[in-house]
Amino acid sequence: MKKRQLEKSIDLRLNLKRFDGADSGTGIDENRTTDAGMSVEMKEFYSKVLIEEAGPNLIHNQFGVKRPIPKNNGKTISFRKYDSLPKAMKPLEEGVTPKGNKMNITEKSTTVNQYGDWIGLTDILQITTIDNNVVEATKLNGQQAGLTLDSVTRESLAGGTNVYYAPKSDGTAVLTRKNLDASCKITLELLIDVAAALKTAHAPKIDGSYVSIVHPYVAADIMKLEGWQDWQKYTTAENLFEGEIGKIAGIRFVETSEAKIWKDDTCPDGLAVFGTLVLGGNAYGVTEIEGGGLKHIIKQLGYGDDPLNQRSSVGWKATSAALRLIEQYMMRIESVTSKSAVVDAN
């Protein structure tokens, strides 16, 4: 991912670096409880395992606006949106000062929540198995943390108000999710219309393009459209977004199996509906409490009420929240795929 994009976006992987360092001045988690006999090298090794496992799952967070809440400043943050000014079409009169204008501010607020989980280990497990169970537990924690925090953002974005439904194969327009059928797949015309809607809304581009977050099954349909470009044809590995696979209609596509899927009473009978997000810059915000990024917590045998050193644990916790800021800067396409009959909701 480009450094410039990292500076503009909220990539929670940066917060994982809070594991590193030797004191509070480096951002280390002061509340982490570890055994005094556990070496710095061991702590850093486990932390890096968690970083590597959690990082690739944070696809939905990478295009958000970063607004951390300073420590000890509560759990709520407000984002302020400044409305655009109307065109000043009236010519100025010589020597006459115009009336002027004022800023209109719209405020949106959200509250962060804390998420986390842990795995219990026993002394018997650790002395009788071949694998390093702390490392394996850390990997599982990292995967779970990444998927959880990514889903927190995804669920907020999936509630956006600008929805396009893929048309039926005969060109018939669809107006509700329930009326989609097995032929309703994403078309090139639909992607062009969505990009035009973002342009009309003056949505800023992200590194020169709009960006879509798409499920692999939907991506398989899009990659068959005329004009599709694999990423190697227009950029380099160093300039890729996390998960980027290609481009069409001025939209760069980022693939994740965690893209939103519905399969409930709002969907056509027996078919799952896939949500494909198409985003402009500054469309949404992701926030956390400073110092409350993803934390790796290891408690050694004998910690607390454990007189026979029988129990230990490996866990994680994090504070996170996501908020849609400018609805006009985000569009959602709902469609089906050839796999809609066999996949479940996520």
CSV table of C-alpha atoms in Angstrom, one decimal:
chain,number,residue,atom,x,y,z
A,1,MET,CA,0.0,0.0,0.0
A,2,LYS,CA,1.3,3.5,-0.8
A,3,LYS,CA,2.7,5.5,2.1
A,4,ARG,CA,0.5,8.5,1.0
A,5,GLN,CA,-2.6,6.3,1.3
A,6,LEU,CA,-1.5,5.1,4.7
A,7,GLU,CA,-1.3,8.7,5.9
A,8,LYS,CA,-4.8,9.4,4.7
A,9,SER,CA,-6.4,6.2,5.8
A,10,ILE,CA,-7.1,4.4,9.0
A,11,ASP,CA,-5.1,1.2,8.7
A,12,LEU,CA,-5.4,-0.4,12.1
A,13,ARG,CA,-2.3,-2.4,11.4
A,14,LEU,CA,-0.3,0.7,12.4
A,15,ASN,CA,-1.9,0.4,15.9
A,16,LEU,CA,-0.6,-3.1,16.3
A,17,LYS,CA,2.9,-1.6,16.6
A,18,ARG,CA,1.8,-0.6,20.1
A,19,PHE,CA,3.1,-3.9,21.1
A,20,ASP,CA,6.7,-2.8,20.5
A,21,GLY,CA,8.9,-0.6,22.7
A,22,ALA,CA,10.2,-0.6,26.2
A,23,ASP,CA,8.1,2.1,28.0
A,24,SER,CA,5.0,4.2,27.8
A,25,GLY,CA,6.9,6.7,25.7
A,26,THR,CA,6.9,4.2,22.8
A,27,GLY,CA,3.2,3.4,23.0
A,28,ILE,CA,3.6,0.0,24.8
A,29,ASP,CA,0.4,-1.3,26.4
A,30,GLU,CA,0.9,-0.4,30.1
A,31,ASN,CA,-1.9,-2.7,31.2
A,32,ARG,CA,-0.5,-5.8,29.6
A,33,THR,CA,0.1,-8.5,32.3
A,34,THR,CA,3.0,-10.8,31.7
A,35,ASP,CA,5.4,-12.9,33.8
A,36,ALA,CA,8.5,-11.1,34.8
A,37,GLY,CA,10.5,-14.1,33.6
A,38,MET,CA,9.2,-13.8,30.1
A,39,SER,CA,12.0,-12.3,28.0
A,40,VAL,CA,11.6,-9.2,25.8
A,41,GLU,CA,12.4,-11.4,22.8
A,42,MET,CA,9.6,-13.7,23.6
A,43,LYS,CA,7.1,-10.9,24.1
A,44,GLU,CA,8.1,-9.3,20.8
A,45,PHE,CA,7.9,-12.6,19.0
A,46,TYR,CA,4.4,-13.3,20.1
A,47,SER,CA,3.3,-9.8,19.4
A,48,LYS,CA,4.6,-9.9,15.8
A,49,VAL,CA,2.8,-13.2,15.3
A,50,LEU,CA,-0.4,-11.4,16.2
A,51,ILE,CA,0.4,-8.5,13.9
A,52,GLU,CA,1.0,-10.8,11.0
A,53,GLU,CA,-2.2,-12.8,11.5
A,54,ALA,CA,-4.5,-9.8,12.2
A,55,GLY,CA,-3.2,-7.4,9.5
A,56,PRO,CA,-4.4,-9.0,6.3
A,57,ASN,CA,-8.0,-9.2,7.6
A,58,LEU,CA,-8.4,-5.4,8.0
A,59,ILE,CA,-9.5,-4.7,4.5
A,60,HIS,CA,-12.5,-2.5,5.3
A,61,ASN,CA,-10.5,-0.2,7.6
A,62,GLN,CA,-7.9,0.9,5.1
A,63,PHE,CA,-9.9,3.7,3.3
A,64,GLY,CA,-11.4,5.4,6.4
A,65,VAL,CA,-10.5,8.8,7.9
A,66,LYS,CA,-8.5,8.5,11.0
A,67,ARG,CA,-9.8,10.3,14.1
A,68,PRO,CA,-8.4,8.9,17.3
A,69,ILE,CA,-9.9,9.8,20.7
A,70,PRO,CA,-7.2,11.1,23.1
A,71,LYS,CA,-6.8,9.0,26.2
A,72,ASN,CA,-9.0,10.1,29.1
A,73,ASN,CA,-11.4,12.0,26.9
A,74,GLY,CA,-14.4,9.8,27.0
A,75,LYS,CA,-15.8,7.2,24.6
A,76,THR,CA,-17.6,9.4,22.1
A,77,ILE,CA,-16.1,11.3,19.1
A,78,SER,CA,-17.8,13.8,16.8
A,79,PHE,CA,-16.9,14.2,13.1
A,80,ARG,CA,-17.8,17.6,11.6
A,81,LYS,CA,-18.9,17.9,7.9
A,82,TYR,CA,-18.7,21.4,6.3
A,83,ASP,CA,-21.4,21.9,3.6
A,84,SER,CA,-20.2,23.2,0.3
A,85,LEU,CA,-20.9,26.8,-0.6
A,86,PRO,CA,-23.2,27.7,-3.5
A,87,LYS,CA,-21.7,29.2,-6.6
A,88,ALA,CA,-21.2,32.9,-6.5
A,89,MET,CA,-22.8,33.7,-9.8
A,90,LYS,CA,-23.8,37.3,-9.2
A,91,PRO,CA,-21.2,39.8,-10.5
A,92,LEU,CA,-19.6,42.1,-8.0
A,93,GLU,CA,-20.7,45.7,-8.0
A,94,GLU,CA,-17.9,48.3,-8.0
A,95,GLY,CA,-17.3,49.6,-4.5
A,96,VAL,CA,-20.0,47.4,-3.0
A,97,THR,CA,-19.1,44.6,-0.5
A,98,PRO,CA,-21.1,41.5,-1.1
A,99,LYS,CA,-23.3,40.1,1.7
A,100,GLY,CA,-20.9,37.2,2.3
A,101,ASN,CA,-21.7,33.7,3.5
A,102,LYS,CA,-21.4,31.4,6.5
A,103,MET,CA,-20.3,27.9,7.1
A,104,ASN,CA,-22.9,25.2,7.7
A,105,ILE,CA,-21.7,22.4,9.9
A,106,THR,CA,-23.2,19.0,10.2
A,107,GLU,CA,-22.0,16.9,13.2
A,108,LYS,CA,-22.0,13.1,13.4
A,109,SER,CA,-21.0,11.2,16.5
A,110,THR,CA,-20.1,7.7,17.4
A,111,THR,CA,-19.1,5.7,20.5
A,112,VAL,CA,-16.3,3.3,20.6
A,113,ASN,CA,-16.8,-0.2,21.9
A,114,GLN,CA,-14.3,-2.7,23.2
A,115,TYR,CA,-13.9,-6.2,21.7
A,116,GLY,CA,-11.8,-9.1,22.7
A,117,ASP,CA,-11.5,-12.8,23.5
A,118,TRP,CA,-9.0,-15.3,25.0
A,119,ILE,CA,-7.9,-18.9,24.9
A,120,GLY,CA,-7.2,-20.9,28.1
A,121,LEU,CA,-4.2,-23.2,28.3
A,122,THR,CA,-3.3,-25.8,30.9
A,123,ASP,CA,0.0,-27.0,32.1
A,124,ILE,CA,-0.7,-30.6,30.9
A,125,LEU,CA,-1.5,-29.3,27.4
A,126,GLN,CA,1.8,-27.4,27.3
A,127,ILE,CA,4.0,-30.2,28.4
A,128,THR,CA,2.4,-33.0,26.4
A,129,THR,CA,1.9,-31.5,22.9
A,130,ILE,CA,4.5,-31.0,20.2
A,131,ASP,CA,3.4,-27.6,19.0
A,132,ASN,CA,4.1,-24.3,20.8
A,133,ASN,CA,0.6,-23.7,22.0
A,134,VAL,CA,1.2,-20.0,22.9
A,135,VAL,CA,2.2,-19.3,19.3
A,136,GLU,CA,-0.7,-21.3,17.9
A,137,ALA,CA,-3.2,-19.5,20.3
A,138,THR,CA,-1.7,-16.2,19.3
A,139,LYS,CA,-2.2,-17.0,15.6
A,140,LEU,CA,-5.9,-17.9,16.3
A,141,ASN,CA,-6.3,-14.7,18.3
A,142,GLY,CA,-4.8,-12.6,15.5
A,143,GLN,CA,-7.1,-14.0,12.9
A,144,GLN,CA,-10.1,-13.5,15.2
A,145,ALA,CA,-9.1,-10.0,16.1
A,146,GLY,CA,-8.6,-9.0,12.4
A,147,LEU,CA,-11.9,-10.5,11.3
A,148,THR,CA,-13.8,-8.9,14.2
A,149,LEU,CA,-12.4,-5.4,13.8
A,150,ASP,CA,-12.9,-5.6,10.0
A,151,SER,CA,-16.5,-6.7,10.5
A,152,VAL,CA,-17.2,-3.8,12.9
A,153,THR,CA,-16.4,-1.4,10.0
A,154,ARG,CA,-18.1,-3.5,7.4
A,155,GLU,CA,-21.4,-3.6,9.2
A,156,SER,CA,-21.4,0.2,9.4
A,157,LEU,CA,-20.6,0.6,5.7
A,158,ALA,CA,-23.2,-2.0,4.7
A,159,GLY,CA,-25.9,0.3,6.1
A,160,GLY,CA,-25.2,3.0,3.6
A,161,THR,CA,-28.3,4.7,2.0
A,162,ASN,CA,-27.1,4.7,-1.7
A,163,VAL,CA,-28.0,1.3,-3.1
A,164,TYR,CA,-27.9,0.0,-6.7
A,165,TYR,CA,-29.4,-3.3,-7.6
A,166,ALA,CA,-27.9,-5.4,-10.4
A,167,PRO,CA,-30.4,-5.6,-13.3
A,168,LYS,CA,-31.9,-8.9,-14.5
A,169,SER,CA,-30.3,-10.5,-17.5
A,170,ASP,CA,-33.0,-9.1,-19.9
A,171,GLY,CA,-32.3,-5.6,-18.7
A,172,THR,CA,-35.2,-5.3,-16.4
A,173,ALA,CA,-34.4,-2.9,-13.5
A,174,VAL,CA,-34.6,-4.2,-9.9
A,175,LEU,CA,-35.8,-1.9,-7.1
A,176,THR,CA,-35.5,-4.1,-4.0
A,177,ARG,CA,-33.2,-6.8,-2.7
A,178,LYS,CA,-36.1,-9.2,-2.6
A,179,ASN,CA,-36.8,-8.8,-6.3
A,180,LEU,CA,-33.3,-9.8,-7.4
A,181,ASP,CA,-33.1,-13.2,-9.1
A,182,ALA,CA,-30.3,-15.6,-10.2
A,183,SER,CA,-29.6,-13.5,-13.3
A,184,CYS,CA,-28.9,-10.3,-11.4
A,185,LYS,CA,-25.1,-10.0,-11.8
A,186,ILE,CA,-23.0,-6.9,-11.9
A,187,THR,CA,-22.6,-5.3,-15.4
A,188,LEU,CA,-20.2,-2.9,-16.9
A,189,GLU,CA,-23.0,-0.4,-17.4
A,190,LEU,CA,-23.9,-0.6,-13.7
A,191,LEU,CA,-20.3,0.1,-12.7
A,192,ILE,CA,-20.1,3.1,-15.0
A,193,ASP,CA,-23.3,4.5,-13.5
A,194,VAL,CA,-22.0,4.1,-10.0
A,195,ALA,CA,-18.8,5.8,-10.8
A,196,ALA,CA,-20.8,8.6,-12.5
A,197,ALA,CA,-22.9,9.0,-9.4
A,198,LEU,CA,-19.7,9.5,-7.3
A,199,LYS,CA,-18.3,12.0,-9.8
A,200,THR,CA,-21.6,13.9,-9.7
A,201,ALA,CA,-21.4,14.1,-5.9
A,202,HIS,CA,-17.9,15.5,-6.2
A,203,ALA,CA,-16.6,12.6,-4.2
A,204,PRO,CA,-12.8,12.8,-4.0
A,205,LYS,CA,-10.8,9.9,-5.5
A,206,ILE,CA,-8.5,7.7,-3.5
A,207,ASP,CA,-5.1,7.8,-5.2
A,208,GLY,CA,-6.6,8.8,-8.5
A,209,SER,CA,-9.5,6.3,-8.6
A,210,TYR,CA,-12.6,5.2,-6.8
A,211,VAL,CA,-12.2,2.0,-4.8
A,212,SER,CA,-14.5,-1.0,-4.5
A,213,ILE,CA,-14.5,-3.7,-1.8
A,214,VAL,CA,-15.7,-6.9,-3.4
A,215,HIS,CA,-16.3,-10.5,-2.6
A,216,PRO,CA,-14.2,-13.1,-4.6
A,217,TYR,CA,-17.4,-14.6,-6.1
A,218,VAL,CA,-18.6,-11.2,-7.3
A,219,ALA,CA,-15.0,-10.4,-8.5
A,220,ALA,CA,-15.1,-13.5,-10.7
A,221,ASP,CA,-18.1,-12.0,-12.5
A,222,ILE,CA,-16.5,-8.6,-12.8
A,223,MET,CA,-13.2,-10.0,-14.1
A,224,LYS,CA,-15.1,-11.4,-17.1
A,225,LEU,CA,-16.4,-7.9,-18.2
A,226,GLU,CA,-14.9,-6.2,-21.2
A,227,GLY,CA,-12.2,-3.7,-20.2
A,228,TRP,CA,-11.1,-5.5,-17.0
A,229,GLN,CA,-7.4,-4.9,-16.2
A,230,ASP,CA,-5.3,-7.0,-13.8
A,231,TRP,CA,-3.3,-4.8,-11.4
A,232,GLN,CA,0.0,-5.7,-13.1
A,233,LYS,CA,-1.2,-3.7,-16.2
A,234,TYR,CA,-1.5,-0.3,-14.4
A,235,THR,CA,0.5,-0.4,-11.2
A,236,THR,CA,3.3,-2.1,-9.3
A,237,ALA,CA,3.2,-4.3,-6.2
A,238,GLU,CA,4.6,-1.4,-4.1
A,239,ASN,CA,1.6,0.8,-5.0
A,240,LEU,CA,-1.1,-1.7,-4.4
A,241,PHE,CA,-3.9,-1.4,-1.8
A,242,GLU,CA,-4.2,-4.3,0.5
A,243,GLY,CA,-6.1,-7.0,-1.4
A,244,GLU,CA,-6.2,-5.1,-4.7
A,245,ILE,CA,-6.8,-7.3,-7.8
A,246,GLY,CA,-7.6,-5.0,-10.7
A,247,LYS,CA,-9.5,-2.1,-12.3
A,248,ILE,CA,-12.4,-1.3,-14.5
A,249,ALA,CA,-14.6,1.7,-15.2
A,250,GLY,CA,-12.2,3.9,-13.2
A,251,ILE,CA,-12.7,1.8,-10.1
A,252,ARG,CA,-9.9,-0.2,-8.4
A,253,PHE,CA,-11.1,-3.4,-6.8
A,254,VAL,CA,-10.0,-4.8,-3.5
A,255,GLU,CA,-11.0,-8.4,-2.8
A,256,THR,CA,-12.0,-9.9,0.5
A,257,SER,CA,-14.0,-12.9,1.5
A,258,GLU,CA,-15.4,-10.8,4.3
A,259,ALA,CA,-17.4,-8.5,1.9
A,260,LYS,CA,-21.0,-8.3,3.2
A,261,ILE,CA,-23.4,-11.2,2.3
A,262,TRP,CA,-27.1,-11.3,3.2
A,263,LYS,CA,-29.2,-14.4,3.2
A,264,ASP,CA,-32.5,-13.8,5.1
A,265,ASP,CA,-36.1,-12.8,4.6
A,266,THR,CA,-35.0,-9.6,2.7
A,267,CYS,CA,-33.4,-11.8,0.0
A,268,PRO,CA,-34.9,-13.7,-2.9
A,269,ASP,CA,-35.8,-17.3,-1.7
A,270,GLY,CA,-32.8,-19.5,-1.4
A,271,LEU,CA,-30.3,-16.9,-2.7
A,272,ALA,CA,-27.6,-15.0,-0.9
A,273,VAL,CA,-27.1,-11.4,-1.9
A,274,PHE,CA,-23.6,-9.9,-2.1
A,275,GLY,CA,-22.8,-6.3,-1.2
A,276,THR,CA,-20.1,-4.5,-3.2
A,277,LEU,CA,-19.0,-1.2,-1.8
A,278,VAL,CA,-17.7,1.6,-4.2
A,279,LEU,CA,-16.0,4.4,-2.2
A,280,GLY,CA,-14.7,7.9,-2.6
A,281,GLY,CA,-12.3,9.5,-0.2
A,282,ASN,CA,-13.5,10.8,3.2
A,283,ALA,CA,-16.7,8.6,3.0
A,284,TYR,CA,-16.3,7.2,6.4
A,285,GLY,CA,-14.3,7.4,9.6
A,286,VAL,CA,-12.7,4.8,11.9
A,287,THR,CA,-11.7,5.7,15.4
A,288,GLU,CA,-10.3,4.3,18.6
A,289,ILE,CA,-9.2,5.5,21.9
A,290,GLU,CA,-5.5,6.4,21.8
A,291,GLY,CA,-3.6,3.6,23.6
A,292,GLY,CA,-6.6,1.3,23.1
A,293,GLY,CA,-5.4,-0.3,19.8
A,294,LEU,CA,-5.1,-4.0,19.4
A,295,LYS,CA,-3.5,-5.5,22.5
A,296,HIS,CA,-1.9,-8.9,23.0
A,297,ILE,CA,-2.3,-10.3,26.5
A,298,ILE,CA,-0.4,-13.3,27.8
A,299,LYS,CA,-0.9,-14.5,31.4
A,300,GLN,CA,1.6,-17.2,32.5
A,301,LEU,CA,1.0,-20.3,34.6
A,302,GLY,CA,0.4,-19.4,38.2
A,303,TYR,CA,-1.0,-15.9,37.6
A,304,GLY,CA,-3.8,-14.9,40.0
A,305,ASP,CA,-5.7,-17.7,41.8
A,306,ASP,CA,-3.7,-20.6,40.5
A,307,PRO,CA,-1.8,-22.1,43.4
A,308,LEU,CA,-0.6,-25.2,41.4
A,309,ASN,CA,0.4,-23.3,38.2
A,310,GLN,CA,-2.2,-25.2,36.1
A,311,ARG,CA,-3.6,-22.4,34.0
A,312,SER,CA,-2.4,-19.7,31.6
A,313,SER,CA,-4.1,-17.8,28.8
A,314,VAL,CA,-3.5,-15.9,25.6
A,315,GLY,CA,-5.9,-13.1,24.5
A,316,TRP,CA,-6.5,-9.9,22.8
A,317,LYS,CA,-8.7,-6.8,23.1
A,318,ALA,CA,-9.2,-3.6,21.2
A,319,THR,CA,-11.4,-0.5,21.1
A,320,SER,CA,-13.0,0.4,17.7
A,321,ALA,CA,-15.8,2.2,16.0
A,322,ALA,CA,-16.8,3.1,12.4
A,323,LEU,CA,-19.1,5.9,11.2
A,324,ARG,CA,-20.4,6.8,7.7
A,325,LEU,CA,-19.6,10.4,7.2
A,326,ILE,CA,-20.8,11.4,3.7
A,327,GLU,CA,-23.4,9.1,2.3
A,328,GLN,CA,-23.0,10.5,-1.2
A,329,TYR,CA,-19.4,9.4,-1.3
A,330,MET,CA,-20.2,5.7,-0.9
A,331,MET,CA,-22.4,3.5,-3.1
A,332,ARG,CA,-23.4,-0.1,-2.5
A,333,ILE,CA,-24.2,-2.6,-5.3
A,334,GLU,CA,-26.3,-5.6,-4.4
A,335,SER,CA,-26.1,-8.6,-6.7
A,336,VAL,CA,-26.2,-12.4,-6.9
A,337,THR,CA,-23.6,-14.8,-8.2
A,338,SER,CA,-23.5,-18.4,-9.4
A,339,LYS,CA,-22.7,-19.3,-5.8
A,340,SER,CA,-25.7,-17.5,-4.2
A,341,ALA,CA,-27.6,-20.7,-3.6
A,342,VAL,CA,-24.8,-22.4,-1.6
A,343,VAL,CA,-23.2,-19.6,0.5
A,344,ASP,CA,-24.5,-18.3,3.8
A,345,ALA,CA,-24.7,-14.9,5.3
A,346,ASN,CA,-21.7,-13.4,7.1
